[in-house]
Amino acid sequence: MLQRELTREQAIAAGEQVLQGMESTIIERGYSYFSSGVVFNTRVENNRFLYSDVQGTQVYHVRLDLENVQNSTCTCPYTRLCKHIAATFFQMYSVFENPRHFLARAQKPRRVNFSSAMLMPRYRPVASEGHGNETAPVSSPLTATSSVHDWWTFFESWTRNLLSAMESYRASSEIFSSYQNVLSVAWGWPRERAQLFHIHANLFHLQKLQQYVKSYRQSCWYPDLAKTAEQLLEQLEGAIYFADRQALRADHRPALAETVTIMQKWKENDTSSLYWVYAYRMLWWSLLTDPDWVKQEVETLEQAMQTPNAPAAEIEKYRLLRAHFSVMENEDALALQVWKQIGCLPLAFYLPYLKAFARNQEWQRFLNWTEALTDLIGSAEDQQYRLIIAIWQEAMKQVGRSDECGHMLKNFLPGSFSEYALHLYEAKQFKPWIDLHMSYQVPLADVSSVHLKEIEEAAPSLLYPYYIREINRLIRERNRTAYKEAIKLLKKVRAIFAKAKQESDWERFVDKLSAKHNRLRAFQEELRRGNLYL
């Protein structure tokens, strides 16, 4: 059916857009969904839109825009191009091409183009009306007019057995299930009130997770628990981002004042984990922006920093929090100086600011921060690195410095290795290209044969040290297969010497190599079979 309604050219064009705008991990998950056969009811409209249903935790409805993939939509909470959209793409692509070949392309290093969708939180909050959710609403005494204090009292009652359940079963599943279920309390409430309830439910469960780690795990954050904290923070970011913050400030000031009180108490947490710090900054940055509240919090922090005989860890904590308000005051250099002195802060700590600057189109401010955080960006995990570099390239474009991007990628090594190597190759700077590959000890087998062939034709002598290093590596493996590969490379080296009319140097090189490994009988046999002398 799809083969009659769509064309191979449409599938290939859509595939190129997927490669440009979708993360590798999302493509891989989409392929897994497609392979599992959970995509159904696929249909085409207007020779452009591909609709499908995808079975995930529930059935999600996808609309894939083949002309502009970035405009595709899905009913899941994920705000960007999601795995359900990727699965729908593979369902269509498989009719015309081999989807495994596409997946292999997606897993290779590639440039990611900037899109404003990158700046959106990953998840949007669950609708307060509860449409599409099969879970029955949680029974509670709360109403839309209940105070924030009443909310937290109910949360405590609702989760009275949560910590023991987390200890007995899978902790991450228990707490996330508790969080998602309690959201149904606000079904039918006015939109802004439900949004604020979601925010507080998230804060409470994040605090409960930290309490669990401290009480049951002796401050040990297992990867599964850390991932849960990150998911809660992603949900919190989405809840704040998609909330009607102007209406909340105008019509729900008493509730926000109670939120300020809760945030003030959060300073009592220790810094064995930074998750509560991330939540604290989100609230003050985007929601609790009243000048009087901010002024009061800053004064409290500064007084705490001056407390006589206070433990050094406490003072450092307050300095870390105070620096956030320095950013709000546009004192970026001061904040960065404090945080760099503290040290050990990951790139994730700075990401909310970098994304906020890009959302506000403060491009020079963004570039100032990336310059200060160069080392962290270069050593960041792949997903974070690719996000920042995509924004960085857009920022450079916006300030009229696109032509500097290529050579400046060197500053972000090792993360920028693939992009910087591609820049050097396209600029035909073959010597630094080879030096880069040798510096990072890239095996010759991992280098594009197309690139090697062009360099062999243009300047073969440049490849001499690369080939020699690879030959020595193969010989050290001490097996017949590796020796045969070494002989193939030796023949290439011989051609380089012959082209340079250095036959006597070649013979001395082969003699030294043979003498060095004279005890490797199999290697000596392959040398003779290769007839390597000129």
Short mmCIF file of C-alpha atoms in Angstrom, two decimals:
data_model
loop_
_atom_site.label_atom_id
_atom_site.label_comp_id
_atom_site.label_asym_id
_atom_site.label_seq_id
_atom_site.Cartn_x
_atom_site.Cartn_y
_atom_site.Cartn_z
CA MET A 1 0.00 0.00 0.00
CA LEU A 2 2.69 2.49 1.00
CA GLN A 3 4.69 1.54 -2.07
CA ARG A 4 1.79 2.66 -4.27
CA GLU A 5 1.11 5.92 -2.41
CA LEU A 6 4.67 7.11 -1.77
CA THR A 7 7.93 7.07 -3.70
CA ARG A 8 11.45 5.92 -2.94
CA GLU A 9 12.63 9.52 -3.39
CA GLN A 10 10.25 10.69 -0.64
CA ALA A 11 11.57 8.01 1.72
CA ILE A 12 15.20 8.93 1.05
CA ALA A 13 14.53 12.67 1.43
CA ALA A 14 12.73 12.10 4.73
CA GLY A 15 15.63 9.91 5.86
CA GLU A 16 18.11 12.73 5.30
CA GLN A 17 15.98 15.03 7.46
CA VAL A 18 15.83 12.36 10.19
CA LEU A 19 19.62 12.14 10.16
CA GLN A 20 19.92 15.91 10.46
CA GLY A 21 17.37 16.45 13.21
CA MET A 22 17.05 13.32 15.31
CA GLU A 23 19.38 12.02 18.02
CA SER A 24 21.11 8.68 17.40
CA THR A 25 19.66 7.16 20.57
CA ILE A 26 16.12 8.08 19.49
CA ILE A 27 16.68 6.56 16.04
CA GLU A 28 17.96 3.36 17.65
CA ARG A 29 14.94 3.13 19.94
CA GLY A 30 12.64 3.80 17.01
CA TYR A 31 14.27 0.97 15.07
CA SER A 32 13.74 -1.32 18.06
CA TYR A 33 10.04 -0.40 18.15
CA PHE A 34 9.73 -0.95 14.41
CA SER A 35 11.49 -4.33 14.65
CA SER A 36 9.14 -5.36 17.46
CA GLY A 37 6.14 -4.85 15.16
CA VAL A 38 4.33 -2.29 17.32
CA VAL A 39 3.60 0.15 14.45
CA PHE A 40 0.15 -0.35 12.93
CA ASN A 41 -2.69 1.46 11.14
CA THR A 42 -0.25 3.26 8.83
CA ARG A 43 -1.94 5.43 6.23
CA VAL A 44 -1.06 8.29 3.89
CA GLU A 45 -2.88 11.57 3.39
CA ASN A 46 -2.29 14.22 0.74
CA ASN A 47 0.77 12.34 -0.53
CA ARG A 48 2.71 13.98 2.33
CA PHE A 49 1.53 12.95 5.79
CA LEU A 50 2.05 9.44 7.10
CA TYR A 51 -0.16 8.55 10.06
CA SER A 52 0.32 5.58 12.35
CA ASP A 53 -0.45 4.18 15.79
CA VAL A 54 2.44 2.95 17.90
CA GLN A 55 2.08 0.75 20.96
CA GLY A 56 4.25 2.07 23.79
CA THR A 57 3.21 2.32 27.43
CA GLN A 58 -0.08 3.16 25.71
CA VAL A 59 -1.09 3.64 22.08
CA TYR A 60 0.38 6.86 20.67
CA HIS A 61 -0.76 8.53 17.47
CA VAL A 62 1.90 9.78 15.05
CA ARG A 63 1.78 12.16 12.13
CA LEU A 64 5.00 12.07 10.10
CA ASP A 65 5.42 15.07 7.79
CA LEU A 66 7.52 13.72 4.92
CA GLU A 67 8.26 17.17 3.50
CA ASN A 68 9.27 18.73 6.81
CA VAL A 69 10.08 16.02 9.36
CA GLN A 70 10.64 18.62 12.12
CA ASN A 71 6.90 19.38 11.96
CA SER A 72 5.98 15.78 12.77
CA THR A 73 3.88 15.19 15.88
CA CYS A 74 3.17 12.44 18.39
CA THR A 75 0.76 12.27 21.30
CA CYS A 76 3.45 11.01 23.71
CA PRO A 77 4.84 13.46 26.32
CA TYR A 78 8.20 13.81 24.49
CA THR A 79 8.39 17.27 22.91
CA ARG A 80 11.01 16.57 20.23
CA LEU A 81 11.21 14.03 17.41
CA CYS A 82 10.52 10.88 19.43
CA LYS A 83 11.06 7.14 19.11
CA HIS A 84 7.45 6.67 17.96
CA ILE A 85 8.02 9.05 15.05
CA ALA A 86 11.28 7.20 14.30
CA ALA A 87 9.45 3.85 14.36
CA THR A 88 6.85 5.20 11.92
CA PHE A 89 9.65 6.43 9.66
CA PHE A 90 11.28 2.98 9.64
CA GLN A 91 7.92 1.38 8.85
CA MET A 92 7.73 3.54 5.73
CA TYR A 93 11.44 3.41 4.86
CA SER A 94 11.55 -0.39 5.00
CA VAL A 95 9.18 -0.55 2.00
CA PHE A 96 11.81 1.10 -0.22
CA GLU A 97 15.25 0.55 1.38
CA ASN A 98 17.03 -1.65 3.92
CA PRO A 99 16.37 -0.06 7.35
CA ARG A 100 19.49 -1.70 8.83
CA HIS A 101 21.67 0.26 6.43
CA PHE A 102 19.97 3.47 7.53
CA LEU A 103 20.51 2.56 11.19
CA ALA A 104 24.21 1.97 10.50
CA ARG A 105 24.45 5.46 8.97
CA ALA A 106 22.71 6.97 11.98
CA GLN A 107 25.19 5.34 14.37
CA LYS A 108 28.19 6.89 12.62
CA PRO A 109 29.49 10.34 13.69
CA ARG A 110 27.56 13.06 11.89
CA ARG A 111 26.82 16.75 12.05
CA VAL A 112 23.66 17.81 13.84
CA ASN A 113 21.90 20.91 12.52
CA PHE A 114 20.47 23.41 14.99
CA SER A 115 16.73 23.47 15.50
CA SER A 116 14.75 25.58 17.98
CA ALA A 117 13.11 22.32 19.09
CA MET A 118 16.42 21.41 20.73
CA LEU A 119 15.83 24.16 23.28
CA MET A 120 12.49 22.83 24.44
CA PRO A 121 12.29 20.55 27.47
CA ARG A 122 12.12 16.90 26.53
CA TYR A 123 8.73 16.30 28.12
CA ARG A 124 5.48 18.19 28.33
CA PRO A 125 3.33 17.74 31.46
CA VAL A 126 0.37 15.38 31.56
CA ALA A 127 -2.89 17.14 30.74
CA SER A 128 -4.79 18.07 33.89
CA GLU A 129 -8.02 16.71 32.45
CA GLY A 130 -6.47 13.26 32.27
CA HIS A 131 -7.61 12.48 28.73
CA GLY A 132 -5.92 9.41 27.35
CA ASN A 133 -4.89 8.13 30.77
CA GLU A 134 -6.56 4.92 31.84
CA THR A 135 -5.59 5.27 35.52
CA ALA A 136 -8.46 6.21 37.82
CA PRO A 137 -8.05 9.54 39.63
CA VAL A 138 -6.53 9.33 43.08
CA SER A 139 -9.06 9.98 45.81
CA SER A 140 -8.07 12.92 48.01
CA PRO A 141 -9.59 15.64 50.20
CA LEU A 142 -7.86 18.30 48.10
CA THR A 143 -9.71 20.81 45.95
CA ALA A 144 -8.55 23.51 43.57
CA THR A 145 -8.67 25.99 46.46
CA SER A 146 -6.50 23.92 48.82
CA SER A 147 -3.26 25.56 49.92
CA VAL A 148 0.24 24.41 48.99
CA HIS A 149 0.68 23.40 52.64
CA ASP A 150 -2.37 21.11 52.25
CA TRP A 151 -0.81 19.61 49.13
CA TRP A 152 2.37 18.68 50.94
CA THR A 153 0.43 17.27 53.89
CA PHE A 154 -1.47 15.07 51.44
CA PHE A 155 1.77 14.04 49.69
CA GLU A 156 3.16 12.87 53.04
CA SER A 157 0.04 10.84 53.71
CA TRP A 158 -0.05 9.46 50.16
CA THR A 159 3.57 8.26 50.35
CA ARG A 160 3.69 7.03 53.96
CA ASN A 161 4.68 3.51 52.79
CA LEU A 162 6.66 4.60 49.73
CA LEU A 163 10.17 4.28 51.16
CA SER A 164 9.59 0.74 52.40
CA ALA A 165 8.06 -0.19 49.04
CA MET A 166 11.10 1.27 47.30
CA GLU A 167 13.33 -0.87 49.51
CA SER A 168 11.32 -4.04 48.82
CA TYR A 169 10.75 -3.58 45.09
CA ARG A 170 12.38 -1.60 42.32
CA ALA A 171 12.94 1.83 43.84
CA SER A 172 12.92 3.83 40.61
CA SER A 173 9.64 2.30 39.37
CA GLU A 174 7.90 2.78 42.72
CA ILE A 175 8.70 6.47 43.08
CA PHE A 176 7.98 7.38 39.46
CA SER A 177 4.70 5.49 39.57
CA SER A 178 3.77 7.35 42.77
CA TYR A 179 4.57 10.69 41.12
CA GLN A 180 2.59 9.98 37.96
CA ASN A 181 -0.44 8.63 39.84
CA VAL A 182 -0.72 11.56 42.25
CA LEU A 183 -0.95 13.99 39.33
CA SER A 184 -4.50 12.77 38.74
CA VAL A 185 -5.56 14.57 41.94
CA ALA A 186 -5.57 17.80 39.91
CA TRP A 187 -7.76 16.48 37.10
CA GLY A 188 -10.51 18.99 36.43
CA TRP A 189 -8.80 21.83 38.31
CA PRO A 190 -8.25 25.21 36.63
CA ARG A 191 -5.28 24.95 34.33
CA GLU A 192 -2.83 27.19 36.22
CA ARG A 193 -3.67 25.59 39.57
CA ALA A 194 -3.12 22.11 38.14
CA GLN A 195 0.19 23.21 36.64
CA LEU A 196 1.45 24.43 40.00
CA PHE A 197 0.24 21.22 41.67
CA HIS A 198 2.29 19.22 39.15
CA ILE A 199 5.36 21.26 40.01
CA HIS A 200 4.95 20.60 43.73
CA ALA A 201 4.25 16.90 43.22
CA ASN A 202 7.53 16.71 41.32
CA LEU A 203 9.47 18.60 43.99
CA PHE A 204 8.06 16.39 46.72
CA HIS A 205 9.01 13.14 44.96
CA LEU A 206 12.48 14.44 44.15
CA GLN A 207 12.94 15.22 47.84
CA LYS A 208 11.56 11.77 48.74
CA LEU A 209 14.06 10.12 46.40
CA GLN A 210 16.92 11.99 48.06
CA GLN A 211 15.58 10.96 51.47
CA TYR A 212 15.52 7.33 50.33
CA VAL A 213 19.13 7.44 49.15
CA LYS A 214 20.31 9.05 52.37
CA SER A 215 18.34 6.70 54.64
CA TYR A 216 18.58 3.38 52.82
CA ARG A 217 21.62 3.66 50.61
CA GLN A 218 24.08 5.58 52.76
CA SER A 219 24.25 8.41 50.19
CA CYS A 220 25.03 6.00 47.36
CA TRP A 221 23.36 7.05 44.11
CA TYR A 222 23.08 3.89 42.03
CA PRO A 223 22.79 4.53 38.25
CA ASP A 224 19.11 3.53 38.26
CA LEU A 225 18.30 6.02 41.03
CA ALA A 226 20.34 8.78 39.37
CA LYS A 227 18.43 8.17 36.14
CA THR A 228 15.14 8.51 38.03
CA ALA A 229 16.26 11.83 39.52
CA GLU A 230 17.18 13.04 36.03
CA GLN A 231 13.76 12.00 34.70
CA LEU A 232 12.02 13.89 37.50
CA LEU A 233 14.09 16.97 36.70
CA GLU A 234 13.20 16.68 33.01
CA GLN A 235 9.52 16.48 33.97
CA LEU A 236 9.95 19.48 36.28
CA GLU A 237 11.61 21.50 33.51
CA GLY A 238 8.69 20.71 31.22
CA ALA A 239 6.09 21.53 33.88
CA ILE A 240 7.66 24.95 34.48
CA TYR A 241 8.31 25.68 30.79
CA PHE A 242 4.77 24.89 29.63
CA ALA A 243 3.05 26.52 32.63
CA ASP A 244 1.34 29.86 32.18
CA ARG A 245 3.87 31.60 34.41
CA GLN A 246 2.40 35.06 33.86
CA ALA A 247 -1.04 33.90 35.01
CA LEU A 248 0.49 32.09 37.99
CA ARG A 249 2.26 35.24 39.14
CA ALA A 250 -0.83 37.38 38.63
CA ASP A 251 -3.55 35.11 40.04
CA HIS A 252 -1.82 32.66 42.39
CA ARG A 253 0.60 34.80 44.34
CA PRO A 254 -0.24 33.25 47.76
CA ALA A 255 0.55 29.80 46.41
CA LEU A 256 3.82 31.06 44.94
CA ALA A 257 4.65 32.67 48.29
CA GLU A 258 4.24 29.23 49.89
CA THR A 259 6.52 27.85 47.18
CA VAL A 260 9.16 30.39 48.18
CA THR A 261 8.95 29.14 51.77
CA ILE A 262 9.55 25.57 50.59
CA MET A 263 12.50 26.61 48.46
CA GLN A 264 14.00 28.47 51.42
CA LYS A 265 13.91 25.26 53.43
CA TRP A 266 15.57 23.35 50.59
CA LYS A 267 18.83 25.09 51.42
CA GLU A 268 19.08 22.69 54.36
CA ASN A 269 19.91 19.83 51.96
CA ASP A 270 23.54 18.80 51.66
CA THR A 271 25.50 18.74 48.39
CA SER A 272 26.13 15.00 48.30
CA SER A 273 23.85 15.25 45.27
CA LEU A 274 23.15 18.29 43.11
CA TYR A 275 19.67 17.25 42.01
CA TRP A 276 17.92 19.46 44.55
CA VAL A 277 20.18 22.34 43.47
CA TYR A 278 19.00 21.92 39.86
CA ALA A 279 15.35 22.11 40.98
CA TYR A 280 16.06 25.08 43.26
CA ARG A 281 17.59 27.04 40.37
CA MET A 282 14.73 26.18 37.98
CA LEU A 283 12.16 27.61 40.37
CA TRP A 284 14.06 30.83 41.08
CA TRP A 285 15.05 31.33 37.43
CA SER A 286 11.63 30.93 35.83
CA LEU A 287 8.87 31.12 38.44
CA LEU A 288 9.85 32.87 41.68
CA THR A 289 11.12 36.02 40.00
CA ASP A 290 9.43 38.62 42.18
CA PRO A 291 12.19 41.17 43.03
CA ASP A 292 11.28 41.23 46.74
CA TRP A 293 11.47 37.42 47.01
CA VAL A 294 14.77 37.32 45.13
CA LYS A 295 16.23 40.11 47.28
CA GLN A 296 15.21 38.32 50.47
CA GLU A 297 16.74 35.02 49.32
CA VAL A 298 20.01 36.69 48.32
CA GLU A 299 20.25 38.42 51.69
CA THR A 300 19.61 35.12 53.48
CA LEU A 301 22.36 33.40 51.48
CA GLU A 302 24.85 36.17 52.11
CA GLN A 303 24.14 36.10 55.84
CA ALA A 304 24.58 32.32 55.87
CA MET A 305 27.94 32.71 54.11
CA GLN A 306 29.08 35.01 56.92
CA THR A 307 28.02 32.72 59.77
CA PRO A 308 30.90 32.43 62.26
CA ASN A 309 32.41 28.97 62.67
CA ALA A 310 30.16 27.53 59.95
CA PRO A 311 31.50 24.31 58.37
CA ALA A 312 33.39 24.89 55.15
CA ALA A 313 31.00 22.60 53.25
CA GLU A 314 28.04 24.73 54.34
CA ILE A 315 29.69 27.97 53.23
CA GLU A 316 30.58 26.40 49.89
CA LYS A 317 26.96 25.31 49.43
CA TYR A 318 25.68 28.82 50.03
CA ARG A 319 28.30 30.27 47.68
CA LEU A 320 27.17 27.82 45.00
CA LEU A 321 23.54 28.90 45.40
CA ARG A 322 24.37 32.61 45.63
CA ALA A 323 26.22 32.41 42.33
CA HIS A 324 22.95 31.47 40.63
CA PHE A 325 21.52 34.85 41.56
CA SER A 326 24.66 36.47 40.18
CA VAL A 327 23.67 35.07 36.79
CA MET A 328 20.17 36.50 37.27
CA GLU A 329 21.91 39.83 37.93
CA ASN A 330 23.96 39.43 34.70
CA GLU A 331 27.15 38.97 36.73
CA ASP A 332 28.15 35.90 34.72
CA ALA A 333 31.90 36.19 35.24
CA LEU A 334 31.45 36.26 39.01
CA ALA A 335 29.20 33.18 38.97
CA LEU A 336 31.54 31.21 36.72
CA GLN A 337 34.50 32.13 38.91
CA VAL A 338 32.72 30.75 42.00
CA TRP A 339 31.61 27.55 40.33
CA LYS A 340 35.00 26.87 38.78
CA GLN A 341 36.64 27.31 42.18
CA ILE A 342 34.24 24.75 43.62
CA GLY A 343 35.18 22.35 40.85
CA CYS A 344 33.78 18.92 39.95
CA LEU A 345 30.60 20.47 38.50
CA PRO A 346 29.54 18.63 35.32
CA LEU A 347 28.38 20.26 32.11
CA ALA A 348 24.80 19.32 33.10
CA PHE A 349 25.10 21.91 35.88
CA TYR A 350 25.54 24.69 33.29
CA LEU A 351 23.15 23.40 30.61
CA PRO A 352 20.01 25.19 31.89
CA TYR A 353 21.76 28.56 31.52
CA LEU A 354 23.16 27.78 28.08
CA LYS A 355 19.75 26.73 26.81
CA ALA A 356 18.11 29.79 28.38
CA PHE A 357 20.58 32.14 26.65
CA ALA A 358 19.84 30.47 23.31
CA ARG A 359 16.07 30.67 23.87
CA ASN A 360 16.44 34.39 24.56
CA GLN A 361 18.78 34.73 21.57
CA GLU A 362 21.57 36.06 23.79
CA TRP A 363 24.11 34.62 21.38
CA GLN A 364 27.20 36.48 22.54
CA ARG A 365 26.44 35.62 26.14
CA PHE A 366 26.16 31.98 25.11
CA LEU A 367 29.53 32.16 23.34
CA ASN A 368 31.16 33.73 26.38
CA TRP A 369 30.02 30.78 28.48
CA THR A 370 31.15 28.16 25.98
CA GLU A 371 34.58 29.78 25.92
CA ALA A 372 34.73 29.51 29.71
CA LEU A 373 33.49 25.90 29.63
CA THR A 374 35.58 24.63 26.72
CA ASP A 375 37.14 21.71 28.60
CA LEU A 376 33.82 20.52 30.01
CA ILE A 377 32.18 20.64 26.59
CA GLY A 378 35.00 18.68 24.96
CA SER A 379 34.80 15.90 27.54
CA ALA A 380 30.99 15.81 27.90
CA GLU A 381 28.88 12.79 27.09
CA ASP A 382 27.97 12.59 23.41
CA GLN A 383 24.34 13.73 23.70
CA GLN A 384 25.19 16.85 25.71
CA TYR A 385 28.18 17.66 23.50
CA ARG A 386 26.16 17.44 20.29
CA LEU A 387 23.44 19.69 21.72
CA ILE A 388 25.89 22.40 22.79
CA ILE A 389 27.89 22.28 19.54
CA ALA A 390 24.72 22.58 17.44
CA ILE A 391 23.70 25.66 19.44
CA TRP A 392 27.29 26.99 19.35
CA GLN A 393 27.37 26.82 15.56
CA GLU A 394 24.06 28.67 15.39
CA ALA A 395 25.40 31.29 17.81
CA MET A 396 28.53 31.74 15.69
CA LYS A 397 26.31 32.18 12.64
CA GLN A 398 24.14 34.76 14.41
CA VAL A 399 27.15 36.90 15.40
CA GLY A 400 28.66 36.66 11.90
CA ARG A 401 31.52 34.26 12.71
CA SER A 402 30.48 31.11 10.84
CA ASP A 403 33.75 31.05 8.92
CA GLU A 404 35.65 30.56 12.20
CA CYS A 405 33.75 27.45 13.26
CA GLY A 406 35.93 24.94 11.45
CA HIS A 407 39.28 25.70 13.04
CA MET A 408 37.70 26.57 16.40
CA LEU A 409 36.35 23.02 16.70
CA LYS A 410 39.87 22.12 17.81
CA ASN A 411 39.10 23.82 21.13
CA PHE A 412 36.43 21.22 21.90
CA LEU A 413 38.55 18.10 21.46
CA PRO A 414 38.17 15.21 22.13
CA GLY A 415 34.39 15.60 21.78
CA SER A 416 34.75 17.41 18.46
CA PHE A 417 37.10 14.82 16.95
CA SER A 418 34.76 13.70 14.14
CA GLU A 419 33.69 17.19 13.12
CA TYR A 420 37.17 18.67 13.38
CA ALA A 421 38.65 15.80 11.35
CA LEU A 422 35.99 16.34 8.69
CA HIS A 423 36.79 20.06 8.60
CA LEU A 424 40.50 19.35 8.09
CA TYR A 425 39.76 16.83 5.36
CA GLU A 426 37.36 19.12 3.48
CA ALA A 427 39.91 21.95 3.74
CA LYS A 428 42.56 19.52 2.40
CA GLN A 429 44.73 20.10 5.46
CA PHE A 430 45.99 16.53 5.27
CA LYS A 431 49.02 16.88 7.55
CA PRO A 432 47.05 18.06 10.61
CA TRP A 433 44.36 15.50 9.68
CA ILE A 434 46.90 12.69 9.97
CA ASP A 435 48.45 14.16 13.11
CA LEU A 436 44.99 14.29 14.69
CA HIS A 437 44.29 10.63 13.93
CA MET A 438 47.68 9.55 15.20
CA SER A 439 47.36 11.63 18.37
CA TYR A 440 44.11 9.85 19.22
CA GLN A 441 45.50 6.48 18.09
CA VAL A 442 42.72 5.82 15.61
CA PRO A 443 43.24 2.38 13.99
CA LEU A 444 43.69 2.51 10.25
CA ALA A 445 40.73 0.16 9.86
CA ASP A 446 38.46 2.84 11.33
CA VAL A 447 39.51 5.47 8.78
CA SER A 448 37.46 6.04 5.64
CA SER A 449 39.06 4.33 2.65
CA VAL A 450 37.86 7.24 0.50
CA HIS A 451 39.81 9.70 2.64
CA LEU A 452 42.94 7.55 2.58
CA LYS A 453 42.78 7.14 -1.18
CA GLU A 454 42.54 10.89 -1.78
CA ILE A 455 45.50 11.57 0.52
CA GLU A 456 47.53 8.79 -1.15
CA GLU A 457 46.97 10.45 -4.50
CA ALA A 458 47.62 14.00 -3.28
CA ALA A 459 50.50 13.59 -0.81
CA PRO A 460 51.34 9.92 -0.16
CA SER A 461 54.44 10.66 1.93
CA LEU A 462 52.21 12.20 4.61
CA LEU A 463 50.76 8.77 5.32
CA TYR A 464 54.16 7.16 5.89
CA PRO A 465 54.23 7.54 9.72
CA TYR A 466 50.59 6.44 9.99
CA TYR A 467 51.29 3.28 7.99
CA ILE A 468 54.46 2.51 9.95
CA ARG A 469 52.63 2.83 13.25
CA GLU A 470 49.89 0.52 11.99
CA ILE A 471 52.44 -2.00 10.68
CA ASN A 472 54.13 -2.14 14.07
CA ARG A 473 50.77 -2.56 15.79
CA LEU A 474 49.82 -5.46 13.52
CA ILE A 475 53.16 -7.19 14.07
CA ARG A 476 52.67 -6.95 17.84
CA GLU A 477 49.46 -8.98 17.50
CA ARG A 478 51.62 -11.99 16.54
CA ASN A 479 49.23 -13.94 14.37
CA ARG A 480 49.26 -14.88 10.70
CA THR A 481 46.23 -12.76 9.76
CA ALA A 482 47.77 -9.61 11.24
CA TYR A 483 51.09 -10.32 9.50
CA LYS A 484 49.31 -10.52 6.14
CA GLU A 485 47.65 -7.16 6.78
CA ALA A 486 51.05 -5.71 7.70
CA ILE A 487 52.50 -6.94 4.38
CA LYS A 488 49.69 -5.19 2.48
CA LEU A 489 50.58 -1.93 4.21
CA LEU A 490 54.28 -2.48 3.59
CA LYS A 491 53.58 -2.67 -0.11
CA LYS A 492 51.87 0.73 0.12
CA VAL A 493 54.89 2.11 1.98
CA ARG A 494 57.14 0.67 -0.74
CA ALA A 495 55.13 2.56 -3.36
CA ILE A 496 55.59 5.78 -1.35
CA PHE A 497 59.40 5.30 -1.30
CA ALA A 498 59.46 4.43 -5.00
CA LYS A 499 57.45 7.53 -5.92
CA ALA A 500 59.90 9.64 -3.93
CA LYS A 501 62.85 7.85 -5.62
CA GLN A 502 64.18 6.67 -2.26
CA GLU A 503 64.82 3.02 -3.10
CA SER A 504 67.95 2.73 -0.94
CA ASP A 505 66.08 4.12 2.08
CA TRP A 506 63.34 1.58 1.50
CA GLU A 507 65.78 -1.32 1.45
CA ARG A 508 67.39 -0.16 4.70
CA PHE A 509 63.95 0.13 6.27
CA VAL A 510 62.93 -3.42 5.27
CA ASP A 511 66.28 -4.82 6.44
CA LYS A 512 65.85 -3.17 9.87
CA LEU A 513 62.27 -4.38 10.16
CA SER A 514 63.26 -7.95 9.26
CA ALA A 515 66.18 -7.92 11.71
CA LYS A 516 64.04 -6.50 14.51
CA HIS A 517 61.54 -9.35 14.18
CA ASN A 518 63.88 -12.13 13.07
CA ARG A 519 62.46 -14.49 15.71
CA LEU A 520 58.91 -14.25 14.36
CA ARG A 521 59.01 -17.13 11.91
CA ALA A 522 55.53 -16.64 10.51
CA PHE A 523 56.22 -12.95 9.92
CA GLN A 524 59.48 -13.78 8.12
CA GLU A 525 57.58 -16.20 5.90
CA GLU A 526 55.06 -13.51 4.97
CA LEU A 527 57.92 -11.09 4.24
CA ARG A 528 59.41 -13.53 1.76
CA ARG A 529 56.05 -14.29 0.15
CA GLY A 530 55.39 -10.57 -0.20
CA ASN A 531 58.53 -10.10 -2.31
CA LEU A 532 58.95 -6.66 -0.80
CA TYR A 533 62.35 -5.71 -2.12
CA LEU A 534 62.46 -3.34 -5.06
#
